[in-house]
PDB file of C-alpha atoms in Angstrom:
ATOM      1  CA  MET F   1      80.473  33.488 -57.312  1.00 94.00           C
ATOM      2  CA  LEU F   2      82.362  34.076 -55.259  1.00 98.00           C
ATOM      3  CA  LEU F   3      85.956  34.700 -54.348  1.00 98.00           C
ATOM      4  CA  HIS F   4      87.259  32.946 -51.655  1.00 98.00           C
ATOM      5  CA  VAL F   5      90.773  33.736 -49.440  1.00 98.00           C
ATOM      6  CA  PRO F   6      91.612  31.677 -46.575  1.00 98.00           C
ATOM      7  CA  HIS F   7      95.346  32.944 -46.212  1.00 98.00           C
ATOM      8  CA  ALA F   8      95.772  36.414 -46.249  1.00 98.00           C
ATOM      9  CA  GLY F   9      94.963  36.682 -42.421  1.00 98.00           C
ATOM     10  CA  LEU F  10      97.487  37.282 -39.543  1.00 98.00           C
ATOM     11  CA  ASP F  11      95.728  37.585 -36.000  1.00 98.00           C
ATOM     12  CA  VAL F  12      96.264  35.572 -33.790  1.00 98.00           C
ATOM     13  CA  PRO F  13      94.028  35.025 -30.469  1.00 98.00           C
ATOM     14  CA  GLY F  14      95.585  35.152 -27.581  1.00 98.00           C
ATOM     15  CA  TRP F  15      94.335  31.652 -26.151  1.00 98.00           C
ATOM     16  CA  ALA F  16      95.408  30.895 -29.039  1.00 98.00           C
ATOM     17  CA  ARG F  17      98.749  32.146 -29.005  1.00 98.00           C
ATOM     18  CA  ALA F  18      99.845  30.631 -25.697  1.00 98.00           C
ATOM     19  CA  HIS F  19      99.762  27.292 -27.098  1.00 98.00           C
ATOM     20  CA  LEU F  20     101.990  28.190 -29.126  1.00 98.00           C
ATOM     21  CA  LEU F  21     105.612  27.071 -29.097  1.00 98.00           C
ATOM     22  CA  LEU F  22     107.546  30.231 -31.452  1.00 98.00           C
ATOM     23  CA  ASP F  23     108.584  32.622 -29.443  1.00 98.00           C
ATOM     24  CA  ASP F  24     107.431  36.058 -31.631  1.00 98.00           C
ATOM     25  CA  ASP F  25     110.073  36.355 -33.676  1.00 98.00           C
ATOM     26  CA  GLY F  26     109.781  32.483 -34.600  1.00 98.00           C
ATOM     27  CA  LEU F  27     105.974  33.466 -35.107  1.00 98.00           C
ATOM     28  CA  ALA F  28     106.704  36.400 -37.702  1.00 98.00           C
ATOM     29  CA  ALA F  29     109.140  34.419 -39.657  1.00 97.00           C
ATOM     30  CA  GLU F  30     106.426  31.855 -39.839  1.00 98.00           C
ATOM     31  CA  GLN F  31     103.620  33.939 -40.914  1.00 98.00           C
ATOM     32  CA  ALA F  32     106.005  35.738 -43.511  1.00 97.00           C
ATOM     33  CA  ALA F  33     107.400  32.567 -45.244  1.00 97.00           C
ATOM     34  CA  LEU F  34     103.384  31.014 -45.347  1.00 97.00           C
ATOM     35  CA  THR F  35     101.094  33.768 -45.336  1.00 98.00           C
ATOM     36  CA  ASP F  36      99.382  34.785 -48.742  1.00 98.00           C
ATOM     37  CA  HIS F  37     100.342  38.486 -48.712  1.00 95.00           C
ATOM     38  CA  LEU F  38      98.099  40.845 -49.556  1.00 95.00           C
ATOM     39  CA  THR F  39      95.919  38.268 -51.544  1.00 97.00           C
ATOM     40  CA  ASP F  40      92.654  39.827 -49.706  1.00 98.00           C
ATOM     41  CA  ARG F  41      93.583  43.271 -51.237  1.00 96.00           C
ATOM     42  CA  LEU F  42      94.216  41.574 -54.973  1.00 97.00           C
ATOM     43  CA  ALA F  43      90.561  40.127 -54.708  1.00 98.00           C
ATOM     44  CA  LEU F  44      89.294  42.859 -53.312  1.00 98.00           C
ATOM     45  CA  HIS F  45      90.496  45.026 -55.954  1.00 97.00           C
ATOM     46  CA  ALA F  46      89.125  42.887 -59.050  1.00 98.00           C
ATOM     47  CA  SER F  47      85.627  42.377 -57.350  1.00 97.00           C
ATOM     48  CA  ALA F  48      85.545  46.186 -57.470  1.00 97.00           C
ATOM     49  CA  THR F  49      86.336  46.258 -60.930  1.00 97.00           C
ATOM     50  CA  ALA F  50      84.845  43.958 -62.158  1.00 97.00           C
ATOM     51  CA  ALA F  51      81.534  44.114 -64.586  1.00 96.00           C
ATOM     52  CA  VAL F  52      79.807  41.428 -61.797  1.00 93.00           C
ATOM     53  CA  ALA F  53      80.519  41.817 -58.121  1.00 95.00           C
ATOM     54  CA  PRO F  54      81.400  38.096 -56.700  1.00 97.00           C
ATOM     55  CA  TRP F  55      80.977  37.385 -52.947  1.00 96.00           C
ATOM     56  CA  VAL F  56      84.692  38.236 -51.221  1.00 98.00           C
ATOM     57  CA  VAL F  57      84.986  36.288 -48.472  1.00 98.00           C
ATOM     58  CA  VAL F  58      88.573  36.656 -46.801  1.00 98.00           C
ATOM     59  CA  ASN F  59      89.794  34.884 -43.292  1.00 98.00           C
ATOM     60  CA  ARG F  60      91.164  37.024 -41.148  1.00 98.00           C
ATOM     61  CA  VAL F  61      92.931  34.272 -38.881  1.00 98.00           C
ATOM     62  CA  SER F  62      96.372  33.276 -39.527  1.00 98.00           C
ATOM     63  CA  ARG F  63      96.355  30.038 -40.611  1.00 98.00           C
ATOM     64  CA  PHE F  64      98.704  29.228 -38.092  1.00 98.00           C
ATOM     65  CA  VAL F  65      95.604  29.277 -35.823  1.00 98.00           C
ATOM     66  CA  VAL F  66      93.655  26.989 -38.122  1.00 98.00           C
ATOM     67  CA  ASP F  67      94.160  26.664 -41.652  1.00 98.00           C
ATOM     68  CA  PRO F  68      90.769  26.172 -42.942  1.00 97.00           C
ATOM     69  CA  GLU F  69      91.418  24.654 -46.556  1.00 97.00           C
ATOM     70  CA  ARG F  70      92.620  21.138 -45.267  1.00 97.00           C
ATOM     71  CA  PHE F  71      90.622  18.928 -44.673  1.00 95.00           C
ATOM     72  CA  PRO F  72      90.232  17.802 -40.368  1.00 91.00           C
ATOM     73  CA  ASP F  73      90.765  13.864 -40.328  1.00 87.00           C
ATOM     74  CA  GLU F  74      93.209  11.302 -41.658  1.00 85.00           C
ATOM     75  CA  ARG F  75      92.338  12.326 -45.806  1.00 92.00           C
ATOM     76  CA  GLU F  76      94.602  15.362 -45.769  1.00 96.00           C
ATOM     77  CA  GLU F  77      98.092  14.573 -47.635  1.00 95.00           C
ATOM     78  CA  MET F  78      99.674  17.951 -45.018  1.00 97.00           C
ATOM     79  CA  ALA F  79      98.998  15.417 -41.712  1.00 96.00           C
ATOM     80  CA  ALA F  80     102.421  13.917 -42.399  1.00 95.00           C
ATOM     81  CA  VAL F  81     103.784  16.648 -41.922  1.00 96.00           C
ATOM     82  CA  GLY F  82     102.541  17.723 -39.163  1.00 97.00           C
ATOM     83  CA  MET F  83     100.300  20.197 -41.424  1.00 97.00           C
ATOM     84  CA  ALA F  84      96.424  19.045 -41.615  1.00 97.00           C
ATOM     85  CA  ALA F  85      93.704  22.388 -40.326  1.00 98.00           C
ATOM     86  CA  VAL F  86      95.751  22.578 -37.035  1.00 98.00           C
ATOM     87  CA  TYR F  87      99.721  22.390 -37.066  1.00 98.00           C
ATOM     88  CA  THR F  88     102.089  20.604 -35.019  1.00 98.00           C
ATOM     89  CA  HIS F  89     104.746  21.558 -37.304  1.00 98.00           C
ATOM     90  CA  GLY F  90     105.900  25.099 -39.677  1.00 98.00           C
ATOM     91  CA  THR F  91     107.608  25.033 -42.521  1.00 98.00           C
ATOM     92  CA  ARG F  92     111.173  23.563 -41.979  1.00 97.00           C
ATOM     93  CA  GLY F  93     109.411  20.382 -40.061  1.00 97.00           C
ATOM     94  CA  GLN F  94     110.152  21.941 -36.324  1.00 98.00           C
ATOM     95  CA  ARG F  95     107.542  21.564 -33.959  1.00 98.00           C
ATOM     96  CA  ILE F  96     105.065  24.688 -33.019  1.00 98.00           C
ATOM     97  CA  ARG F  97     102.935  22.987 -30.907  1.00 98.00           C
ATOM     98  CA  ALA F  98     101.963  20.397 -28.514  1.00 97.00           C
ATOM     99  CA  ASP F  99      99.717  17.605 -29.274  1.00 95.00           C
ATOM    100  CA  ASP F 100      96.788  18.385 -27.185  1.00 97.00           C
ATOM    101  CA  ALA F 101      94.013  17.076 -28.182  1.00 97.00           C
ATOM    102  CA  ASP F 102      90.963  19.179 -26.147  1.00 98.00           C
ATOM    103  CA  HIS F 103      93.270  21.702 -27.788  1.00 98.00           C
ATOM    104  CA  ARG F 104      92.203  20.960 -31.186  1.00 98.00           C
ATOM    105  CA  ALA F 105      88.786  20.508 -31.091  1.00 98.00           C
ATOM    106  CA  ASP F 106      88.278  24.234 -29.787  1.00 98.00           C
ATOM    107  CA  LEU F 107      90.248  25.286 -31.933  1.00 98.00           C
ATOM    108  CA  LEU F 108      88.625  23.571 -34.895  1.00 98.00           C
ATOM    109  CA  ALA F 109      84.882  24.164 -33.741  1.00 98.00           C
ATOM    110  CA  THR F 110      85.918  27.868 -33.308  1.00 98.00           C
ATOM    111  CA  TYR F 111      87.568  28.838 -36.881  1.00 98.00           C
ATOM    112  CA  TYR F 112      87.567  25.340 -38.595  1.00 98.00           C
ATOM    113  CA  ARG F 113      83.702  24.554 -38.513  1.00 97.00           C
ATOM    114  CA  THR F 114      82.343  28.428 -38.862  1.00 97.00           C
ATOM    115  CA  TRP F 115      84.480  29.347 -41.634  1.00 98.00           C
ATOM    116  CA  ALA F 116      83.367  26.076 -43.474  1.00 97.00           C
ATOM    117  CA  ASP F 117      79.779  26.784 -42.231  1.00 98.00           C
ATOM    118  CA  ALA F 118      80.235  30.885 -43.498  1.00 97.00           C
ATOM    119  CA  VAL F 119      81.318  29.585 -47.281  1.00 98.00           C
ATOM    120  CA  ALA F 120      78.564  26.184 -47.344  1.00 98.00           C
ATOM    121  CA  ASP F 121      75.457  28.505 -46.463  1.00 98.00           C
ATOM    122  CA  LEU F 122      77.025  31.520 -48.957  1.00 97.00           C
ATOM    123  CA  VAL F 123      77.410  29.041 -51.877  1.00 98.00           C
ATOM    124  CA  ASP F 124      74.552  27.464 -50.704  1.00 98.00           C
ATOM    125  CA  ALA F 125      72.522  30.904 -51.351  1.00 97.00           C
ATOM    126  CA  ARG F 126      73.904  31.032 -54.809  1.00 96.00           C
ATOM    127  CA  LEU F 127      72.466  27.977 -55.228  1.00 98.00           C
ATOM    128  CA  ALA F 128      69.355  28.466 -54.706  1.00 98.00           C
ATOM    129  CA  ALA F 129      69.532  31.959 -56.646  1.00 96.00           C
ATOM    130  CA  THR F 130      70.556  30.904 -59.907  1.00 95.00           C
ATOM    131  CA  GLY F 131      71.245  27.071 -59.720  1.00 97.00           C
ATOM    132  CA  ARG F 132      75.200  27.452 -59.913  1.00 97.00           C
ATOM    133  CA  ALA F 133      77.951  28.129 -57.665  1.00 98.00           C
ATOM    134  CA  VAL F 134      81.992  29.086 -58.665  1.00 98.00           C
ATOM    135  CA  LEU F 135      84.046  29.474 -56.654  1.00 98.00           C
ATOM    136  CA  ILE F 136      87.844  30.633 -57.090  1.00 98.00           C
ATOM    137  CA  ASP F 137      90.307  30.169 -54.952  1.00 98.00           C
ATOM    138  CA  VAL F 138      93.263  33.012 -54.673  1.00 98.00           C
ATOM    139  CA  HIS F 139      96.193  32.031 -53.345  1.00 98.00           C
ATOM    140  CA  SER F 140      99.637  32.929 -53.334  1.00 98.00           C
ATOM    141  CA  TYR F 141     103.141  30.773 -53.181  1.00 98.00           C
ATOM    142  CA  PRO F 142     106.819  31.939 -52.530  1.00 98.00           C
ATOM    143  CA  SER F 143     109.072  31.848 -54.827  1.00 97.00           C
ATOM    144  CA  ALA F 144     111.225  29.107 -54.067  1.00 97.00           C
ATOM    145  CA  PRO F 145     110.002  25.297 -52.212  1.00 97.00           C
ATOM    146  CA  LEU F 146     110.280  25.790 -48.141  1.00 97.00           C
ATOM    147  CA  PRO F 147     110.845  22.546 -46.996  1.00 97.00           C
ATOM    148  CA  TYR F 148     107.424  21.350 -45.551  1.00 97.00           C
ATOM    149  CA  GLU F 149     105.852  21.749 -49.401  1.00 97.00           C
ATOM    150  CA  LEU F 150     105.672  17.707 -50.332  1.00 95.00           C
ATOM    151  CA  HIS F 151     105.374  17.966 -54.435  1.00 94.00           C
ATOM    152  CA  ALA F 152     108.529  20.736 -54.271  1.00 94.00           C
ATOM    153  CA  ASP F 153     110.635  19.417 -57.434  1.00 95.00           C
ATOM    154  CA  GLY F 154     107.065  20.561 -60.272  1.00 95.00           C
ATOM    155  CA  PRO F 155     107.673  23.557 -62.042  1.00 97.00           C
ATOM    156  CA  ARG F 156     106.792  27.221 -60.703  1.00 98.00           C
ATOM    157  CA  PRO F 157     104.932  28.777 -63.137  1.00 98.00           C
ATOM    158  CA  PRO F 158     104.387  32.367 -62.395  1.00 98.00           C
ATOM    159  CA  VAL F 159     100.568  31.414 -62.091  1.00 98.00           C
ATOM    160  CA  CYS F 160      99.362  28.010 -61.037  1.00 98.00           C
ATOM    161  CA  LEU F 161      95.723  26.812 -61.407  1.00 98.00           C
ATOM    162  CA  GLY F 162      94.876  23.336 -58.888  1.00 98.00           C
ATOM    163  CA  THR F 163      91.791  21.923 -60.151  1.00 98.00           C
ATOM    164  CA  ASP F 164      89.194  19.144 -58.411  1.00 98.00           C
ATOM    165  CA  PRO F 165      88.501  16.310 -60.603  1.00 97.00           C
ATOM    166  CA  ALA F 166      84.601  16.624 -59.341  1.00 97.00           C
ATOM    167  CA  HIS F 167      84.802  20.458 -59.578  1.00 98.00           C
ATOM    168  CA  THR F 168      86.756  22.092 -61.879  1.00 98.00           C
ATOM    169  CA  PRO F 169      85.135  21.620 -65.824  1.00 98.00           C
ATOM    170  CA  PRO F 170      87.298  21.966 -68.960  1.00 98.00           C
ATOM    171  CA  ASP F 171      85.668  25.367 -69.361  1.00 98.00           C
ATOM    172  CA  LEU F 172      86.214  27.037 -66.051  1.00 98.00           C
ATOM    173  CA  LEU F 173      89.916  25.599 -66.976  1.00 98.00           C
ATOM    174  CA  ALA F 174      90.214  27.110 -69.801  1.00 98.00           C
ATOM    175  CA  ALA F 175      88.889  30.765 -68.967  1.00 98.00           C
ATOM    176  CA  ALA F 176      91.379  30.528 -66.455  1.00 98.00           C
ATOM    177  CA  ARG F 177      93.656  30.308 -68.493  1.00 98.00           C
ATOM    178  CA  ARG F 178      93.432  32.808 -70.820  1.00 98.00           C
ATOM    179  CA  ALA F 179      92.274  35.797 -67.972  1.00 98.00           C
ATOM    180  CA  PHE F 180      95.690  35.174 -66.866  1.00 98.00           C
ATOM    181  CA  ALA F 181      97.867  34.473 -69.684  1.00 98.00           C
ATOM    182  CA  ARG F 182      98.613  38.343 -69.093  1.00 98.00           C
ATOM    183  CA  VAL F 183     100.248  37.834 -65.956  1.00 98.00           C
ATOM    184  CA  GLY F 184     103.258  35.335 -67.651  1.00 98.00           C
ATOM    185  CA  GLU F 185     103.580  31.717 -67.811  1.00 98.00           C
ATOM    186  CA  VAL F 186     100.011  29.607 -67.045  1.00 98.00           C
ATOM    187  CA  GLY F 187     100.421  26.377 -65.383  1.00 98.00           C
ATOM    188  CA  THR F 188      98.504  23.293 -63.944  1.00 98.00           C
ATOM    189  CA  ASP F 189      98.728  21.448 -60.220  1.00 98.00           C
ATOM    190  CA  SER F 190     101.955  21.899 -59.518  1.00 98.00           C
ATOM    191  CA  PRO F 191     104.098  23.054 -57.330  1.00 97.00           C
ATOM    192  CA  PHE F 192     100.108  23.227 -55.598  1.00 97.00           C
ATOM    193  CA  ARG F 193      97.112  21.178 -56.486  1.00 96.00           C
ATOM    194  CA  GLY F 194      93.145  20.952 -55.853  1.00 97.00           C
ATOM    195  CA  SER F 195      90.515  23.685 -55.127  1.00 98.00           C
ATOM    196  CA  TYR F 196      88.479  24.020 -51.858  1.00 98.00           C
ATOM    197  CA  VAL F 197      85.323  22.936 -52.313  1.00 98.00           C
ATOM    198  CA  PRO F 198      82.689  22.670 -48.758  1.00 97.00           C
ATOM    199  CA  LEU F 199      82.679  20.005 -47.844  1.00 95.00           C
ATOM    200  CA  ARG F 200      79.014  19.952 -47.824  1.00 96.00           C
ATOM    201  CA  HIS F 201      78.944  19.655 -51.568  1.00 98.00           C
ATOM    202  CA  HIS F 202      82.391  17.974 -52.083  1.00 96.00           C
ATOM    203  CA  ALA F 203      81.896  15.119 -54.425  1.00 96.00           C
ATOM    204  CA  THR F 204      78.536  15.625 -54.104  1.00 97.00           C
ATOM    205  CA  ASP F 205      77.094  18.392 -56.179  1.00 98.00           C
ATOM    206  CA  PRO F 206      78.266  18.731 -60.113  1.00 97.00           C
ATOM    207  CA  ARG F 207      76.716  22.430 -59.423  1.00 98.00           C
ATOM    208  CA  VAL F 208      79.288  23.984 -57.895  1.00 98.00           C
ATOM    209  CA  GLU F 209      82.752  24.682 -59.533  1.00 98.00           C
ATOM    210  CA  SER F 210      85.975  25.103 -58.126  1.00 98.00           C
ATOM    211  CA  ILE F 211      89.479  25.718 -59.223  1.00 98.00           C
ATOM    212  CA  MET F 212      92.407  27.353 -57.296  1.00 98.00           C
ATOM    213  CA  VAL F 213      94.350  30.466 -58.120  1.00 98.00           C
ATOM    214  CA  GLU F 214      97.987  30.561 -56.909  1.00 98.00           C
ATOM    215  CA  LEU F 215      99.442  33.656 -57.791  1.00 98.00           C
ATOM    216  CA  ARG F 216     103.603  33.047 -57.639  1.00 98.00           C
ATOM    217  CA  ARG F 217     105.000  36.077 -54.617  1.00 98.00           C
ATOM    218  CA  ASP F 218     107.403  37.681 -56.617  1.00 97.00           C
ATOM    219  CA  GLY F 219     104.932  38.147 -59.764  1.00 97.00           C
ATOM    220  CA  HIS F 220     102.908  41.003 -57.400  1.00 97.00           C
ATOM    221  CA  VAL F 221     105.430  42.240 -53.868  1.00 96.00           C
ATOM    222  CA  VAL F 222     108.659  41.797 -52.667  1.00 96.00           C
ATOM    223  CA  GLU F 223     108.674  38.495 -51.409  1.00 96.00           C
ATOM    224  CA  PRO F 224     108.584  37.337 -48.579  1.00 93.00           C
ATOM    225  CA  ASP F 225     105.757  40.062 -47.454  1.00 91.00           C
ATOM    226  CA  GLY F 226     106.284  43.157 -49.059  1.00 88.00           C
ATOM    227  CA  PRO F 227     106.124  45.722 -50.785  1.00 93.00           C
ATOM    228  CA  VAL F 228     103.414  45.200 -53.161  1.00 95.00           C
ATOM    229  CA  THR F 229     105.125  46.275 -56.772  1.00 96.00           C
ATOM    230  CA  ALA F 230     102.703  47.225 -59.784  1.00 96.00           C
ATOM    231  CA  GLY F 231     102.333  43.410 -61.271  1.00 97.00           C
ATOM    232  CA  LEU F 232      99.651  43.446 -57.713  1.00 97.00           C
ATOM    233  CA  THR F 233      97.147  45.397 -60.456  1.00 97.00           C
ATOM    234  CA  VAL F 234      98.245  42.742 -62.912  1.00 98.00           C
ATOM    235  CA  ALA F 235      96.951  40.059 -61.312  1.00 98.00           C
ATOM    236  CA  ALA F 236      94.138  41.731 -59.766  1.00 98.00           C
ATOM    237  CA  ALA F 237      93.148  42.454 -63.442  1.00 98.00           C
ATOM    238  CA  ALA F 238      93.308  38.857 -64.309  1.00 98.00           C
ATOM    239  CA  LEU F 239      91.076  37.890 -61.537  1.00 98.00           C
ATOM    240  CA  ALA F 240      88.676  40.647 -62.722  1.00 98.00           C
ATOM    241  CA  ALA F 241      88.774  39.123 -66.281  1.00 98.00           C
ATOM    242  CA  LEU F 242      88.351  35.493 -65.158  1.00 98.00           C
ATOM    243  CA  VAL F 243      84.861  36.542 -62.474  1.00 98.00           C
ATOM    244  CA  ASP F 244      83.646  38.601 -65.478  1.00 98.00           C
ATOM    245  CA  ALA F 245      84.427  35.852 -68.251  1.00 97.00           C
ATOM    246  CA  VAL F 246      82.445  32.717 -65.771  1.00 96.00           C
ATOM    247  CA  SER F 247      79.670  35.427 -65.309  1.00 92.00           C
ATOM    248  CA  SER F 248      79.038  35.879 -69.177  1.00 85.00           C
TER     249      SER F 248
END
């Protein structure tokens, strides 16, 4: 069992910051809007209270450096708005990084592939030990859509469960629905769909299961980026309940 937390980080190393066209206030505003605030705290709390502690993998590097969940090639639909694995545009469609193939390659080599390999290695270790690996992809999203969103017209429930056709079996989806019912209405694949599976295993290894949990931010923080509310404890208990259900 892995709790995968890819978008909680705020770190922007200096050599990557130098290539961003945003001033400090602009970068802070973009990070406030797009960072999955407190999902690291939520996952760690759930891990500490679950009957069987899962692995917790937290990315501390900002998604404005590299987004480890996006495809690095033409498969990524968010490339249409300049937000593939290396963003060239921000949440309002504004240019935030020049097109620079060499810098993009450096970012992908340093952060994207390193992260992908680390998660894939953990998955391989679980497969070797137990014959199965379950990855819970932990995210949050704003109550109101941001301009960059491609699927903003659908429902925005308190909990959105993202699924992958090859890696989200019905029993995992059902367990997630039961666990998160305490948070509020639970929807599926709206406004965000899919769930992270390492490219090494994606669509090739059915022993790897994955489901994305998108928590609407107004349920656990004062938007956009805090302070925390009592809903965080409820959400963490729901996540721990899902861990326990899958583990058993």
